[in-house]
Amino acid sequence: MKHKLKTNSGKSLKVDAPAKAWQARIADATDELAVHYVESLSFDRRLARHDINGSIAHAQMLAKVGLITPTECAAIERGLLEILAEIEAGGFVFNLEQEDIHMAVESALIARIGEPGKKLHTARSRNDQVALDFRLWCRETIDSLGGQITVLQRAFVHLAQSQGASPMPAFTHLQHAQPVLIGHELLAYVEMLERDKQRLGDCRQRVNICPLGSGAVAGSTLPIDRWMVAKSLGFAGVSDNSMDAISDRDFAAELAFDLTLIAVHLSRWAEQWILYSSTEFDFIKIADKYTTGSSMMPQKRNPDMLELMRGKAGGVLGNLVAIVTMLKGQPLAYNRDMQEDKRWLFAAADTVEASLAIAAGIVGSTNFKLQSLQARLAEGFMDATALAEYLVGRGVPFRQAHQVVGRLVAQCETRGITELSQLELSDFKAACDAIEKDVYGILGSNSVVKRYISHGAGGIKQLKTQLAKWQRLLR
Ligand code: ARG
């Protein structure tokens, strides 16, 4: 199809206007199966807003350096904003023949505004365009994940504050180990989540570099102003090597890893609370709205949301493995393999966002069963280490104190005694004469949590410090 075109200087040109941007070189229509195989429009349409914002910044730069006129720029801007409004309202018709969001938007622009639309792609390739869009999407996703993590952290802190002051067993090897305050265990997750947030912030610095202007692979011979585009899109800087910029996806791999670690942390917590909500533990009650029933067993109340959270972590890790494996072995520079990165990163982010939201809901509505917990504190000789440390305080070398207490516990077990505090002073004296009557004051979980004095320990003083810290940091 011949088309009349006006140049910047107003001269008329006749050029071909093919159906697809690259169609002039390729004579045959793409095989129908191949059309579906190659397209990414079905998933990269969620980049539309970023694609259009990037194009507007690009057009403004083209106008500033004189590659398009201010009138053309205004037409492009207006057209793009109309297209965006149409996409967001759900009225835009996506045609898979257009392959991806970049070509879909560009051809809609040309259809809408005509000639100025054909100048938008000046000094630009889909290769730097997709790198730009993807970075903009990652940056926005990082910011919203950070906000979601904070919401979940606040839910944990609130629970630690309202129900965290009683002791509970801390486990090692899933065996009763030493008593800690409930709040201490809850705040362990807040620490993990804080590091997750920091990792995202760190990743953000590497994401926040503008690749636009790198072109297809080698840059451009046109006098573009890359810093202007970067600045208007809020980037901290521009990439320094075009080949790297259009083929680098390590920022995506990095974000996928950060998402994986969040999913893994959530999965660990989910597993903990699945156990705690079981009949065997009976430490917590998850609110009805986060449980499901059984189709056959009428009595059931299953923690399905937590189980799904645990299960979905596997999918997020799978997405990370897919991205890293896709990158492995790719020669410089752009290869179409990279189109798949978005599918996987979108999936990972969607999963983690959904899990974070559900987690905040569950934490905000769960109750600890304090009576049931209190009864379990007597099990497992959790004050044994505190007793050994009591002996250290009386000059007994720790290794020896460990043996003394170990023998006392064994003695309890053979005599059917369940707690060290049930032994007679004579039993203690027989084991070690450094033990005095005041020993009864340090035994039992409720005493132990008052006696922890090391920084970061699971006791009363430390919980106060930690709560103050999080109140300050999460304000
Ligand atoms: N849809 C492609 C992607 O997501 C855009 C880049 C295509 N570039 C190309 N040279 N075929 O990666």
mmCIF file of C-alpha atoms and ligand atoms in Angstrom, residues 22 38-41 43-44 47 99-102 125-128 130-131 216 249 334-342, ligand 1:
data_model
loop_
_atom_site.group_PDB
_atom_site.id
_atom_site.type_symbol
_atom_site.label_atom_id
_atom_site.label_comp_id
_atom_site.label_asym_id
_atom_site.label_seq_id
_atom_site.Cartn_x
_atom_site.Cartn_y
_atom_site.Cartn_z
ATOM 1 C CA TRP A 22 8.683 -4.994 10.251
ATOM 2 C CA VAL A 38 5.682 -15.631 19.070
ATOM 3 C CA GLU A 39 3.174 -13.241 20.597
ATOM 4 C CA SER A 40 3.554 -11.781 24.068
ATOM 5 C CA LEU A 41 0.624 -9.397 23.829
ATOM 6 C CA PHE A 43 0.729 -11.104 28.891
ATOM 7 C CA ASP A 44 2.847 -8.021 28.188
ATOM 8 C CA LEU A 47 3.098 -3.105 30.554
ATOM 9 C CA GLU A 99 2.929 -9.521 18.610
ATOM 10 C CA ASP A 100 3.490 -7.336 21.618
ATOM 11 C CA ILE A 101 2.307 -4.287 23.500
ATOM 12 C CA HIS A 102 4.903 -2.081 21.814
ATOM 13 C CA SER A 125 13.991 -0.344 19.053
ATOM 14 C CA ARG A 126 11.611 -2.696 20.763
ATOM 15 C CA ASN A 127 14.758 -4.047 22.377
ATOM 16 C CA ASP A 128 15.470 -0.950 24.434
ATOM 17 C CA VAL A 130 10.953 -3.550 26.360
ATOM 18 C CA ALA A 131 13.951 -3.220 28.652
ATOM 19 C CA ALA A 216 18.448 -2.383 18.867
ATOM 20 C CA ARG A 249 17.905 -9.231 32.645
ATOM 21 C CA TYR A 334 18.970 -9.333 22.392
ATOM 22 C CA ASN A 335 17.412 -12.730 21.738
ATOM 23 C CA ARG A 336 13.730 -13.480 21.722
ATOM 24 C CA ASP A 337 14.216 -15.912 24.625
ATOM 25 C CA MET A 338 14.032 -12.861 26.835
ATOM 26 C CA GLN A 339 10.388 -12.288 26.049
ATOM 27 C CA GLU A 340 9.566 -15.132 28.440
ATOM 28 C CA ASP A 341 11.086 -13.330 31.450
ATOM 29 C CA LYS A 342 7.948 -11.239 31.895
HETATM 30 N N1 ARG B 1 8.130 -8.724 22.700
HETATM 31 C C1 ARG B 1 9.540 -8.611 22.753
HETATM 32 C C2 ARG B 1 10.041 -8.911 24.161
HETATM 33 O O1 ARG B 1 9.251 -8.916 25.043
HETATM 34 C C3 ARG B 1 9.964 -7.239 22.377
HETATM 35 C C4 ARG B 1 11.298 -7.161 21.739
HETATM 36 C C5 ARG B 1 11.260 -7.775 20.412
HETATM 37 N N2 ARG B 1 12.470 -7.514 19.716
HETATM 38 C C6 ARG B 1 12.796 -8.140 18.619
HETATM 39 N N3 ARG B 1 13.919 -7.838 18.102
HETATM 40 N N4 ARG B 1 12.073 -9.110 18.132
HETATM 41 O O2 ARG B 1 11.192 -9.150 24.383
#
